[in-house]
Short mmCIF file of C-alpha atoms and ligand atoms in Angstrom, two decimals:
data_model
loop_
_atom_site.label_atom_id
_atom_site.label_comp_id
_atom_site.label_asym_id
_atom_site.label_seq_id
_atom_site.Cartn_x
_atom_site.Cartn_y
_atom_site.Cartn_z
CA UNK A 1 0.00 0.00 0.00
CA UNK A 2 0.95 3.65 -0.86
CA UNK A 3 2.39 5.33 2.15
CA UNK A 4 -0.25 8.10 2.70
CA UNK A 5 0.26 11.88 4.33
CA UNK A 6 -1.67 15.23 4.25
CA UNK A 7 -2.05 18.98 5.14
CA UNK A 8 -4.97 19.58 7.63
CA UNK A 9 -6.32 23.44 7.07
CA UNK A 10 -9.82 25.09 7.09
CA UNK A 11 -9.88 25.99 4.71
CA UNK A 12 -7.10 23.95 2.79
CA UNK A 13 -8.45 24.48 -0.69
CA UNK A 14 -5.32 26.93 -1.42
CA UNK A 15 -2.15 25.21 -0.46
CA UNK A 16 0.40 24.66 -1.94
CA UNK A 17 1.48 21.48 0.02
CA UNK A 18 0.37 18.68 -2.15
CA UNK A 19 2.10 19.76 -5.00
CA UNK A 20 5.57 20.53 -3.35
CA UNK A 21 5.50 17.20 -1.52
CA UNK A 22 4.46 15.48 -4.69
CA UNK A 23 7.27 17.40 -6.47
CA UNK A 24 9.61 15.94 -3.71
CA UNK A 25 8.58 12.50 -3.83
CA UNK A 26 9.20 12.04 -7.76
CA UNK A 27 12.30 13.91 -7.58
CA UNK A 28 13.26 11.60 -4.60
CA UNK A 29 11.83 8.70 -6.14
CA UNK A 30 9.75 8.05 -2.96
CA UNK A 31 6.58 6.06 -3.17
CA UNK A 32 3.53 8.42 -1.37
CA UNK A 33 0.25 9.58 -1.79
CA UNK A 34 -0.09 13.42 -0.47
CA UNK A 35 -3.67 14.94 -0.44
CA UNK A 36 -5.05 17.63 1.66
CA UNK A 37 -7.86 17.10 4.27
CA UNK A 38 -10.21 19.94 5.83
CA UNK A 39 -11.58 18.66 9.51
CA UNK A 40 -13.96 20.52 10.69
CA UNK A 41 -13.47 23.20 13.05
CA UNK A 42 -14.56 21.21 16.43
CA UNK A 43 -12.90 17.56 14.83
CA UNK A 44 -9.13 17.79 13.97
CA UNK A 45 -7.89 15.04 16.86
CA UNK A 46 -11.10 12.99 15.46
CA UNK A 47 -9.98 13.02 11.65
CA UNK A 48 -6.12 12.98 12.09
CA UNK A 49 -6.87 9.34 14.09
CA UNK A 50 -9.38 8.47 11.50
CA UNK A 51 -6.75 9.66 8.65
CA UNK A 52 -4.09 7.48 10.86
CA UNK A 53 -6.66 4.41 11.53
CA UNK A 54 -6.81 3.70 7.54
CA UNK A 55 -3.27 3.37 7.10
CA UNK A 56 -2.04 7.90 7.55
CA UNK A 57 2.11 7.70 7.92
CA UNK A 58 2.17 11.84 8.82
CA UNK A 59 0.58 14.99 8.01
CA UNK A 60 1.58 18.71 7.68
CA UNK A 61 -0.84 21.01 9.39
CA UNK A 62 -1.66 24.97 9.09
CA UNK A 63 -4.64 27.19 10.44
CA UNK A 64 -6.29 26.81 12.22
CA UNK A 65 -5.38 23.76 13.61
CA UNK A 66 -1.42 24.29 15.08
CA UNK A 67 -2.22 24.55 18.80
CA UNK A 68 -4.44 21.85 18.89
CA UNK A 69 -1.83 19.27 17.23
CA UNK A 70 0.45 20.20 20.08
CA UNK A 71 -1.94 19.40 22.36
CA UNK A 72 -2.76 15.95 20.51
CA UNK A 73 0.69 14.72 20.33
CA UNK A 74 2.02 11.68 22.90
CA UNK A 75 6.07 12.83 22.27
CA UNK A 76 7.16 16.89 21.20
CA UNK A 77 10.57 17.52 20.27
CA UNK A 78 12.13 20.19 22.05
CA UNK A 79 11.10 22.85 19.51
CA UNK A 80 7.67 21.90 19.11
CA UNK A 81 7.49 22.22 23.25
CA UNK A 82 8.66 25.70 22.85
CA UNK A 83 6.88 26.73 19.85
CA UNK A 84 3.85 25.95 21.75
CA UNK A 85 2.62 24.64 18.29
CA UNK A 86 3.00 21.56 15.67
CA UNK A 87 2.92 21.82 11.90
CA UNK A 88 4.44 17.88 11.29
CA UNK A 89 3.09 15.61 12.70
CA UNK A 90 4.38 12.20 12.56
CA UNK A 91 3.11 8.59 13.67
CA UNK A 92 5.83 6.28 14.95
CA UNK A 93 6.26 2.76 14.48
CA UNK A 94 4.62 1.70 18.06
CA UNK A 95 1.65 3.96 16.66
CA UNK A 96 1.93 6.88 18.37
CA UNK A 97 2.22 10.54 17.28
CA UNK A 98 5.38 12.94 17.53
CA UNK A 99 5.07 16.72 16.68
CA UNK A 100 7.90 19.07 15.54
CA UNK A 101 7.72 22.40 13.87
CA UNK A 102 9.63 23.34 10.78
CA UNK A 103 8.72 26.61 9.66
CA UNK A 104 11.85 28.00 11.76
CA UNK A 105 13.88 25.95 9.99
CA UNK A 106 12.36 26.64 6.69
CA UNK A 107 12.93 30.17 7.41
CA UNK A 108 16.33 29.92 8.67
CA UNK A 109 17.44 27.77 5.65
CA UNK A 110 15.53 30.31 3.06
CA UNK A 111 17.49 32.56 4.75
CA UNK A 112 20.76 30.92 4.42
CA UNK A 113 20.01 29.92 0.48
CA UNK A 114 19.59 33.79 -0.26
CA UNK A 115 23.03 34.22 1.66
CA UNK A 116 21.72 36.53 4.45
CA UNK A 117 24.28 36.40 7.47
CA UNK A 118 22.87 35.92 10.29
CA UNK A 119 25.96 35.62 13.26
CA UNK A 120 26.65 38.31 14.82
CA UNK A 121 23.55 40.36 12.65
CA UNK A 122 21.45 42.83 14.24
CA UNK A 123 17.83 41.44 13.73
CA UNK A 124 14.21 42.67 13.78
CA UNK A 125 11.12 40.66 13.93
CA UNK A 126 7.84 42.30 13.18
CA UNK A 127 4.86 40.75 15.00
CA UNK A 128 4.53 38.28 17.94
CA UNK A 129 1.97 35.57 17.07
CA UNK A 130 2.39 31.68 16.23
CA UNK A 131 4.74 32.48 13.46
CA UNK A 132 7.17 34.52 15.28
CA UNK A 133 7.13 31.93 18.04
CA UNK A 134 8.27 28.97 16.13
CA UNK A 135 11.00 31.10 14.22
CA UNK A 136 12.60 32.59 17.80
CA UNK A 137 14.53 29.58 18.64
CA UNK A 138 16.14 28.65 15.48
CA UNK A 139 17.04 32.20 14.68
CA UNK A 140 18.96 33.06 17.59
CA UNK A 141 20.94 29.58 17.54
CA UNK A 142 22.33 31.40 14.55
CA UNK A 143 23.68 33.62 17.06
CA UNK A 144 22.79 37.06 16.31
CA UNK A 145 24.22 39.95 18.31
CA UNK A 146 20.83 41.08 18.94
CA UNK A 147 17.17 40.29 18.33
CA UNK A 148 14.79 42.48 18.58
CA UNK A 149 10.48 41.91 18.66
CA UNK A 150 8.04 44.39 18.12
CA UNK A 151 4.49 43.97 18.13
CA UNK A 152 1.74 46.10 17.78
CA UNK A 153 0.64 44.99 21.19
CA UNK A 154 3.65 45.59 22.92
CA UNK A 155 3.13 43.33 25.86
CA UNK A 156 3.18 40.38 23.67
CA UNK A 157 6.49 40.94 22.37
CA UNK A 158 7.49 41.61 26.26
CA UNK A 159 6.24 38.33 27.03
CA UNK A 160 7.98 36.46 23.93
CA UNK A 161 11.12 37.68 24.77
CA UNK A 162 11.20 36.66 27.75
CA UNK A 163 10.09 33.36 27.25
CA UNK A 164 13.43 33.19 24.67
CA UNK A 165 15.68 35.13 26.45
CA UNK A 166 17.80 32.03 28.10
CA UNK A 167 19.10 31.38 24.26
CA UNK A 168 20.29 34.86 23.89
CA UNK A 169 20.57 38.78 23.42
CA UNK A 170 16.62 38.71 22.54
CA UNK A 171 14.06 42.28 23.18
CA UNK A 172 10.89 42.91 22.94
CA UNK A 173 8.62 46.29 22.41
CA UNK A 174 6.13 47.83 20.67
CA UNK A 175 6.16 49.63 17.07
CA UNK A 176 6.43 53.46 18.91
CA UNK A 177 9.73 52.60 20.27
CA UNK A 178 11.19 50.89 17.41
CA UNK A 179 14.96 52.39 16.62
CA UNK A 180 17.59 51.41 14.24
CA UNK A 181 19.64 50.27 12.11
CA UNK A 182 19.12 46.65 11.29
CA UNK A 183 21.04 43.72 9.21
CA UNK A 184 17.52 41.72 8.77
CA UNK A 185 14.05 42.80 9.19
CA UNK A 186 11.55 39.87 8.89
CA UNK A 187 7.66 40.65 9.16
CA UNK A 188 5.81 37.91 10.65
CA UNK A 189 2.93 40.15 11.47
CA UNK A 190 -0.32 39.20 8.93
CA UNK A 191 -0.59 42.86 8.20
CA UNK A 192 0.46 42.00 4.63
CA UNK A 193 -2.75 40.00 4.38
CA UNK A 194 -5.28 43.31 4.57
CA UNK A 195 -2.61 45.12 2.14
CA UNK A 196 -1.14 47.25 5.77
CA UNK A 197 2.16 48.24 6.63
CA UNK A 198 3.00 48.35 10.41
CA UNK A 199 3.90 51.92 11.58
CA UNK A 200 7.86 51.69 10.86
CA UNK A 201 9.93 54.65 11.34
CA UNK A 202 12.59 55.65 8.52
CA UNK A 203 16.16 54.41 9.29
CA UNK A 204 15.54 50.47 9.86
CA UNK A 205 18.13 49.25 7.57
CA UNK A 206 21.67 49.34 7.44
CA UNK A 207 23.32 49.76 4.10
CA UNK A 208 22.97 46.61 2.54
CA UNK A 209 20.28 45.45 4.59
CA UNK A 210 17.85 42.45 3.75
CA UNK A 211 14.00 42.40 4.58
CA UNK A 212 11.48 39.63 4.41
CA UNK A 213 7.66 38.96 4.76
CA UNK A 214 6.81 35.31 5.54
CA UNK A 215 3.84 36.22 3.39
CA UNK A 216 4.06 35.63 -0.40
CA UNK A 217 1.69 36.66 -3.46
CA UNK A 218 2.28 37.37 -7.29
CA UNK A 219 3.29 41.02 -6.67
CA UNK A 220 5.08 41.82 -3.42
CA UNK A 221 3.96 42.75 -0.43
CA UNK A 222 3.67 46.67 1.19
CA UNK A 223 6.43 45.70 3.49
CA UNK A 224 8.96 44.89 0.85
CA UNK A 225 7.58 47.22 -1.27
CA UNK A 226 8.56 49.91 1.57
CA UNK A 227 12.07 48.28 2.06
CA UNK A 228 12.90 48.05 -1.50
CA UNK A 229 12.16 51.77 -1.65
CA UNK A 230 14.12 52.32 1.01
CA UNK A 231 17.50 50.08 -0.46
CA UNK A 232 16.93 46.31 1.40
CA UNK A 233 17.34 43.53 -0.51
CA UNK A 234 13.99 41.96 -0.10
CA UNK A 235 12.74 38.39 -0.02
CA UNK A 236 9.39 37.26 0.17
CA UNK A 237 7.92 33.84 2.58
CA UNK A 238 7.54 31.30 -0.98
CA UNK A 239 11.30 29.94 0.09
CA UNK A 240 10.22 29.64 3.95
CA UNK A 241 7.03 28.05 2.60
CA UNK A 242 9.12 25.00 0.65
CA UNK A 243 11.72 24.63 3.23
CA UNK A 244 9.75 24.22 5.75
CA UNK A 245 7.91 21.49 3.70
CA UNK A 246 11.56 20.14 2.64
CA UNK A 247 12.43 19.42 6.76
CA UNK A 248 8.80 18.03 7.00
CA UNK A 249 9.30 15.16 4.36
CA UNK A 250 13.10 14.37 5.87
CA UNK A 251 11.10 13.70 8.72
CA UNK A 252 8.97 11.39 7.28
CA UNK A 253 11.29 9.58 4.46
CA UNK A 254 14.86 10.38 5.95
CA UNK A 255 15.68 11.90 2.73
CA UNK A 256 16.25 15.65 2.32
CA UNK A 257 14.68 17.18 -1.06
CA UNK A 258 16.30 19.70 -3.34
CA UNK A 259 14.13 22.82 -2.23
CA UNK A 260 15.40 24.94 -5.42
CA UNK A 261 14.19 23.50 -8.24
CA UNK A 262 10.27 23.03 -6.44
CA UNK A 263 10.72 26.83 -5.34
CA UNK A 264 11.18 27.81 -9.20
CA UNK A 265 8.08 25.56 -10.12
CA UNK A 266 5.77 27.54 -7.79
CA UNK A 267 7.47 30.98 -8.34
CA UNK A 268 6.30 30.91 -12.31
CA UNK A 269 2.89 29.46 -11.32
CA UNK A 270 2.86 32.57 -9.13
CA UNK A 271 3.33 35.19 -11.67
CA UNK A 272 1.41 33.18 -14.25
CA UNK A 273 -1.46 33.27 -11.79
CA UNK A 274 -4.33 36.02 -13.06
CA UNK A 275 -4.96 39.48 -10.79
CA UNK A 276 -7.84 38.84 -9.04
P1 NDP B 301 -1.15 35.27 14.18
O1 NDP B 301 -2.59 35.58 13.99
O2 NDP B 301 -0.75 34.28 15.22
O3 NDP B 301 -0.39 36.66 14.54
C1 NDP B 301 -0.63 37.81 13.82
C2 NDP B 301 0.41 38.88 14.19
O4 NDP B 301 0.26 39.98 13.27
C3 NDP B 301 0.24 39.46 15.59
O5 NDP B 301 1.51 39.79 16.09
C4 NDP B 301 -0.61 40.73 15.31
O6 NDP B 301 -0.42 41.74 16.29
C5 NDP B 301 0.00 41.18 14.00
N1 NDP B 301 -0.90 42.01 13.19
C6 NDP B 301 -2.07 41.65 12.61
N2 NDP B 301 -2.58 42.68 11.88
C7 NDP B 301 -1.71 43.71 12.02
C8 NDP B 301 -1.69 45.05 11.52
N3 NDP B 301 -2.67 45.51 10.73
N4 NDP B 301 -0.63 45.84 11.83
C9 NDP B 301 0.36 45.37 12.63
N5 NDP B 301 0.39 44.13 13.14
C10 NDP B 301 -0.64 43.29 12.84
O7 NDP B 301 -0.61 34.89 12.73
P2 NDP B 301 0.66 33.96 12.39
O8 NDP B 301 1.75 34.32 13.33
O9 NDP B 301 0.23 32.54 12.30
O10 NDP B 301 1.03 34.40 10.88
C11 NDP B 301 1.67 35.65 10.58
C12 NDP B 301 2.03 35.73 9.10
O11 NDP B 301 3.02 34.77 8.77
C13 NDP B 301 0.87 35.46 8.15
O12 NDP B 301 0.95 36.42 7.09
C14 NDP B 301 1.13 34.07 7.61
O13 NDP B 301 0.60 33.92 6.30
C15 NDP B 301 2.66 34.07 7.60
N6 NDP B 301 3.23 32.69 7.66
C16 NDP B 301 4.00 32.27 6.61
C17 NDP B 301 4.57 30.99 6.62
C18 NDP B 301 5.39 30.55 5.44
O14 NDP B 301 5.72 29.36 5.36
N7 NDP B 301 5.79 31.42 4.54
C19 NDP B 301 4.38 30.07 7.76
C20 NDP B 301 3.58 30.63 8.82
C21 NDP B 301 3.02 31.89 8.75
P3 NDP B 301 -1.26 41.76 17.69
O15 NDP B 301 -0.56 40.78 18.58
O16 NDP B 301 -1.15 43.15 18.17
O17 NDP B 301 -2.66 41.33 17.33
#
């Protein structure tokens, strides 16, 4: 039988997984069926052991459905416990499930591809919600000299940086205080979702400064936009988006996909997509 996995969303109609991990398994010349699977709101736990019941190897899951797969899962790894949320899921051999989260690492690594340096770089992370949480840890093992959170509700940030702060030089504020220069400036706020910029004051960047939004469209978003205008080199979340996926299926199969030539695939299906 097919080995079978998923992505659990609602809705789930838009993403992107089953085609990257199908992309991955012919280019790794692994045997798997990928689909995606929409639980209803109030039944994730119900159809992830129903998906796992008729034969389910793993699954990938997104909103709204993160914080409950932590919950759900009988072993975290260490970065799933501190993320406080699971977007791999993974059922072991004695049938029970382990969670990890890769979209750090899928950032990180996007990060790395584009040849961003991140020791000893002066970061800023816009935004403190589930995204920002899962990308805390493995940013500052790259060992920054300083990271810095702001949030448009300040006290959030506070309270994220403090829950990092035993892994390094890690801040946290609101926009109003916000002061410069920066190597990096990543936005993991879902302003660029309603077409918004977060209230940024002028002299973020550093000369040669990069900027990214984890969020990725056709035409980019206000925030890089903004940089660009303003001289950072600017990367958008499609790279976070396949490495993350990438770390998911080594998970599963033990063998690490080429990310590049998947990330091309979806980048031209991107811009080939019609304004809506
Ligand atoms: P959450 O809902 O958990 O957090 C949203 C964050 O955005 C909060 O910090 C919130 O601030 C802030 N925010 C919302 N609207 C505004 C605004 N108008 N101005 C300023 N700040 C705002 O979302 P997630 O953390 O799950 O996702 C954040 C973004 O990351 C999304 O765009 C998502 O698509 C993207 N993402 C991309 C991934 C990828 O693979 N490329 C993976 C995961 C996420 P406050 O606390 O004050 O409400």
């Amino acid at each position: 039988m097919t080995d079978r996995y998923c992505v659990f969303g609602h809705p789930v109609g838009h993403s992107k997984s089953p085609a990257i991990h199908s992309a991955f398994a012919e280019q790794t010349d692994e045997a798997l069926e990928y689909t995606a699977i929409e639980p209803p709101l109030e039944g994730f736990s119900a159809t992830w052991r129903a998906f796992v019941d008729a034969g389910g190897r793993g699954a990938n899951v997104t909103a709204p459905f993160k914080e409950e797969a932590y919950r759900l899962c009988d072993a975290l790894t260490p970065r799933a416990k501190r993320a406080g949320a699971v977007n791999t899921l993974i059922r072991q051999a004695d049938g029970l499930t382990r969670g990890d989260t890769t979209d750090g690492a899928g950032l990180v690594g996007d990060l790395r591809r584009r040849g961003v340096r991140l020791a000893g770089a002066r970061i800023l992370v816009l935004g403190a919600g589930g995204a920002v949480r899962g990308v805390l840890e493995p940013l500052l093992a790259e060992a920054p000299a300083c990271l810095h959170v702001a949030n448009r509700t300040a006290a959030k940030a506070e309270a994220l940086a403090a829950d990092f702060a035993d892994l390094g030089e890690v801040t946290g504020g609101g926009f109003e205080a916000l002061e410069g220069p920066y190597d990096l400036v990543i936005n993991g706020t879902s302003a660029s979702l309603g077409g918004e910029l977060p209230p940024l004051p002028e002299g973020l960047f550093v000369a040669g400064a990069s900027a990214y939004d984890m969020m990725y469209g056709a035409e980019p978003t206000v925030f890089l936009r903004w940089a660009d205008e303003r001289g950072a080199a600017t990367i958008d979340g499609l790279g976070m988006l396949v490495g993350q996926a990438a770390e998911s299926f080594m998970l599963w199969r033990g063998v690490r996909p080429d990310v590049a030539p998947v990330l091309e695939t979806l980048r031209r299906g991107l811009q080939a997509m019609p304004e809506t």
